Each structure stands twice: as C-alpha cells, then as structure tokens.
mmCIF file of C-alpha atoms in Angstrom:
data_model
loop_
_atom_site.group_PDB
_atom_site.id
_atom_site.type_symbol
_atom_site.label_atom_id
_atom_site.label_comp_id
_atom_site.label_asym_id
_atom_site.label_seq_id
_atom_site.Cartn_x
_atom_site.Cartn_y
_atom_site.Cartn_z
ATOM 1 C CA UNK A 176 -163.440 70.672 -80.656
ATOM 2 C CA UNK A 177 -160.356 72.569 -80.799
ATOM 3 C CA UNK A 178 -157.511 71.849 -83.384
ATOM 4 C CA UNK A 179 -154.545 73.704 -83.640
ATOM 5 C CA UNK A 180 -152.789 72.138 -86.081
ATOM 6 C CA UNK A 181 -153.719 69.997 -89.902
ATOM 7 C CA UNK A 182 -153.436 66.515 -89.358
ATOM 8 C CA UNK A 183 -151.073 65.132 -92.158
ATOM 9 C CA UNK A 184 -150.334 61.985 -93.581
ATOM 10 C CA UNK A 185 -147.708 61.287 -96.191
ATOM 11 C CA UNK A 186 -145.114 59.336 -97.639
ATOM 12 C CA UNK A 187 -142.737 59.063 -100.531
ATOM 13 C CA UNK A 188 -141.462 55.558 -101.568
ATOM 14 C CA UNK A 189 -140.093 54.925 -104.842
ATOM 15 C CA UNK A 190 -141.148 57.749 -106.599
ATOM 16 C CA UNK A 191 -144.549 57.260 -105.246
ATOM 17 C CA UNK A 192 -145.924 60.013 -103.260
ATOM 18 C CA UNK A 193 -149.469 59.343 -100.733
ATOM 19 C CA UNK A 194 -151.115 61.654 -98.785
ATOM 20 C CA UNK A 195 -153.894 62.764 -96.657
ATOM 21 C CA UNK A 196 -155.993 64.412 -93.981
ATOM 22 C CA UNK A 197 -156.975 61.898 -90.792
ATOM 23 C CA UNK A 198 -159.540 63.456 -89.369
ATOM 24 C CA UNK A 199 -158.973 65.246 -86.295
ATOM 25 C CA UNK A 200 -160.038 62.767 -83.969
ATOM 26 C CA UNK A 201 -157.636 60.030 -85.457
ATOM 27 C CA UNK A 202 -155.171 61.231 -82.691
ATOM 28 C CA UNK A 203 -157.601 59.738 -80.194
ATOM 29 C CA UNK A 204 -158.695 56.403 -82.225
ATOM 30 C CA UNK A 205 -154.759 55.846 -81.794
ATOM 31 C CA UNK A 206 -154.421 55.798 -78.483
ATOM 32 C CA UNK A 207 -156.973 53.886 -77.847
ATOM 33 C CA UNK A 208 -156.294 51.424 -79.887
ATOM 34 C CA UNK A 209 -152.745 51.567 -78.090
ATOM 35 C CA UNK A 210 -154.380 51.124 -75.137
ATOM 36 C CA UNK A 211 -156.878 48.536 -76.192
ATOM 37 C CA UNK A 212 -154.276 46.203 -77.653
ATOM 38 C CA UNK A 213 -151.755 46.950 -74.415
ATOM 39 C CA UNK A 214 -154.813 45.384 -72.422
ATOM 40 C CA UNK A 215 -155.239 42.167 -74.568
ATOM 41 C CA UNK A 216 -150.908 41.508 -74.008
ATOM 42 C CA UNK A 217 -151.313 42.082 -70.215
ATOM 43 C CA UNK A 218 -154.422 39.964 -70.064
ATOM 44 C CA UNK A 219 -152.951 37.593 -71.975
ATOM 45 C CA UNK A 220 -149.724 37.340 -70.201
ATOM 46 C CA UNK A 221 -150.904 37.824 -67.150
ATOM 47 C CA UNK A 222 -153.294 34.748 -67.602
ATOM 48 C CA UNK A 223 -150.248 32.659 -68.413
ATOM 49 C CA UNK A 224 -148.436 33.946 -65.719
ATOM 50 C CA UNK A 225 -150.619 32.952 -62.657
ATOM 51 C CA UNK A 226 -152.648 30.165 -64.423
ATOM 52 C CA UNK A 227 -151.174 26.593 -65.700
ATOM 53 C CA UNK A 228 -149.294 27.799 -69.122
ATOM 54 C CA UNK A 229 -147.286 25.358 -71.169
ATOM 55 C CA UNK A 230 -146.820 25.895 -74.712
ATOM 56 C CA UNK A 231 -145.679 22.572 -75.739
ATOM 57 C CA UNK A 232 -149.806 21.248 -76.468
ATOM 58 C CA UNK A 233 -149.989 24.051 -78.931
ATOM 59 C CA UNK A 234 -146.289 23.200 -80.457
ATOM 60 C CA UNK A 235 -146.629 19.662 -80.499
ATOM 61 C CA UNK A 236 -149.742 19.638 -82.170
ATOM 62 C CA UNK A 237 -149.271 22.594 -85.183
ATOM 63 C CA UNK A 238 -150.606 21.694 -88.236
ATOM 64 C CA UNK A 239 -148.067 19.540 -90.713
ATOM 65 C CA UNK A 240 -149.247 21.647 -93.750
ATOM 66 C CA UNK A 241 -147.593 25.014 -91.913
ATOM 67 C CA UNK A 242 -143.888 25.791 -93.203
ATOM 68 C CA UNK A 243 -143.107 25.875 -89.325
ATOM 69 C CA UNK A 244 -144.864 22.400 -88.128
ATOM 70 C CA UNK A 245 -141.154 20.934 -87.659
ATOM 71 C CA UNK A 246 -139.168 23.566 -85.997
ATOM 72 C CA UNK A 247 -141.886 23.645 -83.351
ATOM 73 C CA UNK A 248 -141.940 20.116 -83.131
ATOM 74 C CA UNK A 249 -138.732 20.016 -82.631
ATOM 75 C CA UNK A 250 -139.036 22.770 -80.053
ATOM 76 C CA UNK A 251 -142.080 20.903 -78.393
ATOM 77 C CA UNK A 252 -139.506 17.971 -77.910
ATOM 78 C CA UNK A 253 -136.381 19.688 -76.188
ATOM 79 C CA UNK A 254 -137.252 20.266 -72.472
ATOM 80 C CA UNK A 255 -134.950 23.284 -71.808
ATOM 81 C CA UNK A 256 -136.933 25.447 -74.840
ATOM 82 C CA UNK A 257 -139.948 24.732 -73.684
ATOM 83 C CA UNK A 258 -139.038 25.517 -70.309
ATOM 84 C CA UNK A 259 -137.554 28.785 -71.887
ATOM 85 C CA UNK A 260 -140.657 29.444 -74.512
ATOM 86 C CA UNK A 261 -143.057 29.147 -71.185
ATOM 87 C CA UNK A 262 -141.491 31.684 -69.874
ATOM 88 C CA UNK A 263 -140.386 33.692 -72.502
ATOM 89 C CA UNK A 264 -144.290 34.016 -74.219
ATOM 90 C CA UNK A 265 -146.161 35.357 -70.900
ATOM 91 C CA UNK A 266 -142.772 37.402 -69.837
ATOM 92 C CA UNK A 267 -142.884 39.549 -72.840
ATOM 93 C CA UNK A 268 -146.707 39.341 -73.459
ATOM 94 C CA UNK A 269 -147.307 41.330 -69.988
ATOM 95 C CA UNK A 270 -143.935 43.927 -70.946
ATOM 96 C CA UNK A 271 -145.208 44.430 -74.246
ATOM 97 C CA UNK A 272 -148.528 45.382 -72.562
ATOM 98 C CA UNK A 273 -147.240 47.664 -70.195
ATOM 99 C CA UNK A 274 -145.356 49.914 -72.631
ATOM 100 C CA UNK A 275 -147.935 49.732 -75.043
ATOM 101 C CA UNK A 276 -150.108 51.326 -72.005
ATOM 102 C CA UNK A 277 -147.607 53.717 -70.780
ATOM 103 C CA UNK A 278 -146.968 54.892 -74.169
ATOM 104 C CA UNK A 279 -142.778 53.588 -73.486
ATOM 105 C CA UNK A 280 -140.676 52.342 -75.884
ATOM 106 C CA UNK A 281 -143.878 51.814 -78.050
ATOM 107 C CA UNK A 282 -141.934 50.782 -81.744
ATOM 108 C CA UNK A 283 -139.903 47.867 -79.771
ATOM 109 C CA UNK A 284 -143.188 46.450 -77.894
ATOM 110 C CA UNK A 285 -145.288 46.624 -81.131
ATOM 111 C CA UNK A 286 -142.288 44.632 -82.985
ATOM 112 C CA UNK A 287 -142.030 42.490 -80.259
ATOM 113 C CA UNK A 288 -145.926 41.719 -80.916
ATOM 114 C CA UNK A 289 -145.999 41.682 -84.267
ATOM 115 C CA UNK A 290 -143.316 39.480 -84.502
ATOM 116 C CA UNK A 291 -144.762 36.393 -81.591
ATOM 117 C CA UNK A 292 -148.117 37.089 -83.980
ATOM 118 C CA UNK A 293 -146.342 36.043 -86.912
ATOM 119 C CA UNK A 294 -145.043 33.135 -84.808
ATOM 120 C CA UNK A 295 -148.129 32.367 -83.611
ATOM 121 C CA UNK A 296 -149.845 32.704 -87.126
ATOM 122 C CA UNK A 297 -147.560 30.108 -88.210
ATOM 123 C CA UNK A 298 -148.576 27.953 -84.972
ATOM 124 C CA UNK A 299 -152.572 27.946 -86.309
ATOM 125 C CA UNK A 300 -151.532 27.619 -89.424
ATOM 126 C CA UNK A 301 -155.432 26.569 -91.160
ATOM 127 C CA UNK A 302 -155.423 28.139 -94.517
ATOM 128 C CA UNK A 303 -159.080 26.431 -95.263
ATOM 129 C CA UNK A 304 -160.510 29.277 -94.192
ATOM 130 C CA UNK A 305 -158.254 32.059 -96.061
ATOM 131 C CA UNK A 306 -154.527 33.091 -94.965
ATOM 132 C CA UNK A 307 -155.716 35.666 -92.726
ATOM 133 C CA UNK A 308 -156.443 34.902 -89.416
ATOM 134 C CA UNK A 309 -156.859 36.919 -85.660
ATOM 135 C CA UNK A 310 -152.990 36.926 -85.294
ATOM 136 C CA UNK A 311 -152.246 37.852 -88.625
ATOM 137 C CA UNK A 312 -154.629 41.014 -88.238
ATOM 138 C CA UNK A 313 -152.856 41.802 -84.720
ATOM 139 C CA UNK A 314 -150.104 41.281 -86.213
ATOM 140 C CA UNK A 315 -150.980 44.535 -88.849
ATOM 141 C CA UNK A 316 -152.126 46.596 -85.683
ATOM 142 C CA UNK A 317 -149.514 46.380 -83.709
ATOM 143 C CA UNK A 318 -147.268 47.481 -86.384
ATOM 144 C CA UNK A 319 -149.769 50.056 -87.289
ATOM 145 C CA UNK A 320 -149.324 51.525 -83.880
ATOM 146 C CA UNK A 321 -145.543 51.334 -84.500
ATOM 147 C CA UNK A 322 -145.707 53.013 -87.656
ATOM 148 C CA UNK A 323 -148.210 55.916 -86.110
ATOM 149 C CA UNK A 324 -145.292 56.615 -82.899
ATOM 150 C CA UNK A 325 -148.543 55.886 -80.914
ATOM 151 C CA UNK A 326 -146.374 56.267 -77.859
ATOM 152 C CA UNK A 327 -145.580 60.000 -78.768
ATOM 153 C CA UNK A 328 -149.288 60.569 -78.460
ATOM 154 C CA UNK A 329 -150.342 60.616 -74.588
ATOM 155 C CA UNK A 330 -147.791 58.294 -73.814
ATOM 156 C CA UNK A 331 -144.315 58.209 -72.148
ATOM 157 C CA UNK A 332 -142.154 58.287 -75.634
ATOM 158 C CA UNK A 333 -142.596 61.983 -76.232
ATOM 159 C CA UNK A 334 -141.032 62.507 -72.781
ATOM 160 C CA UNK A 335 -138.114 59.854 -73.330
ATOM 161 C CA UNK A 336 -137.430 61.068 -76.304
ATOM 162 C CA UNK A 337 -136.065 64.343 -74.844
ATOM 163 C CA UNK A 338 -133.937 62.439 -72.360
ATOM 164 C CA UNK A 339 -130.379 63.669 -73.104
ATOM 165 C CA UNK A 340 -129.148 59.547 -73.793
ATOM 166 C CA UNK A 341 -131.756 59.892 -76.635
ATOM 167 C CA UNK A 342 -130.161 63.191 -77.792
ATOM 168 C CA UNK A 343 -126.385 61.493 -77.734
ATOM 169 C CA UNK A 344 -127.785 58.144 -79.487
ATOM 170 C CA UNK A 345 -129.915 59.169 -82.253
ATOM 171 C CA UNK A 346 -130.697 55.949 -83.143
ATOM 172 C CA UNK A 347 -132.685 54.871 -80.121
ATOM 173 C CA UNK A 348 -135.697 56.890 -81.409
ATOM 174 C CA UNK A 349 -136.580 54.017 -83.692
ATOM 175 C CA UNK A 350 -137.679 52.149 -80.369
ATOM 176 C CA UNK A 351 -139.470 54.942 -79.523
ATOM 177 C CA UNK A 352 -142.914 56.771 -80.717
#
C-alpha cells in the first residue's frame, strides 16, 4: 500500500494537547462508515416514506420517567405537528442519507442526525438497562464523521469546497467536510 503522506491527529483544548498516528487505512474505515451510516438514514427514511409512518404511537407512548415524556405528549396531541413531524422525520432521514453518501454537505447531515438521535434517545428513554442506548451511540458516530470532514474524503465536500461561493463565505465550510 502506498502512502504519501503521515496520517495526523491532534488537538489543543485548554492547554491540553492530544495526538496521534491513525493508521493508514483509517482514511478508508471513514468512508465507509460514512457510507454505512448514509445507508441506515436512506433505509430508514425511505421505509417511512413509502410504508404507513406515523410518529404519534411512539410520542404518545414515551416513557413518563424521560425529561421529554410531556413535550412529546403534547406533540402526540396537536394534529398539525404530527402531521409536520411525519413528514419532517422520513424527509430529512432520506437527505441526511444522501449527503452522507455523496460525501455533500457532510457536517450539516451528521448534525442533522445526531441531533433527531438525541431526540429519539429521549423518545426510548429506558435507563434500566444503562443511559446508553443504539441512538445514543449513532448519535456519537455521526458526529464522529462530522468531526473527521468525512465528506472531504471520497466525497463531494472537497469539490464544493473550492466552489468560488465557498471562497466569498468562509463560513460555509463548517457545513462542509
């Protein structure tokens, strides 16, 4: 396997300095897990999309010990929001997907992610078994992959990044990678 460059990891963050040496291959492990997790939003999505999806069973019915059980009973109860949520959830499941895939606008879709994780983490609340559950661990990946600029690695990013909008707003980047 060829390398041309050292692989570097490293951060400063008050007055504590890490670093390291992924392996060469790490490149790889992160877009696949890009690609792996795009996959389970499209599927996801997609299965809400074209299959009988309502969220209000799973609102209705959250847990009273979870710090959210009343909002989303109280968003289980108003028709327009659910009609909105029931859109909303699938909508952005199957876009989050799809630039997670393509490697677009990778550090909005994996905060997108992380944050309906969260929401859903609150949603199963059942803390019998531990706090962390399968949304709280996608949760950490997708902002892993936010945090790694997967989409600057084999993905679209690294291209839209040189886009000459990018170049006159800066600040745009911080979607991208």
């Amino acid at each position: 396997m060829e390398t041309t460059s050292t692989n570097r990891l490293e951060s400063r963050l008050g007055g504590v300095t890490i670093d390291g040496r992924p392996h060469q291959l790490s490149a790889w492990a992160v877009v696949g897990l890009r690609l792996l997790m795009g996959w389970v939003m499209v599927t996801a999505g997609w299965g809400k999309l074209t299959g009988e999806f309502s969220a209000y069973g799973y609102l209705a019915n959250v847990d009273p010990a979870s710090p959210v059980s009343g909002l989303y009973g109280l968003m289980a109860a108003s028709e327009p929001l659910m009609g909105a949520v029931d859109v909303i959830v699938p909508v952005t499941q199957v876009l989050i997907g799809v630039a997670l895939i393509a490697g677009a606008f990778v550090r909005l879709a994996a905060l997108g992610a992380a944050f309906q994780m969260v929401l859903f983490y609150f949603g199963s609340w059942e803390v019998a078994g531990g706090l962390v559950n399968d949304q709280l661990v996608y949760a950490a990946v997708f902002l892993a992959l936010g945090a790694f600029a997967a989409g600057r690695i084999l993905g679209l990013d690294r291209y839209i990044e040189t886009h000459p909008i990018v170049e006159r707003f800066p600040a745009l980047r911080y979607l991208l990678g």
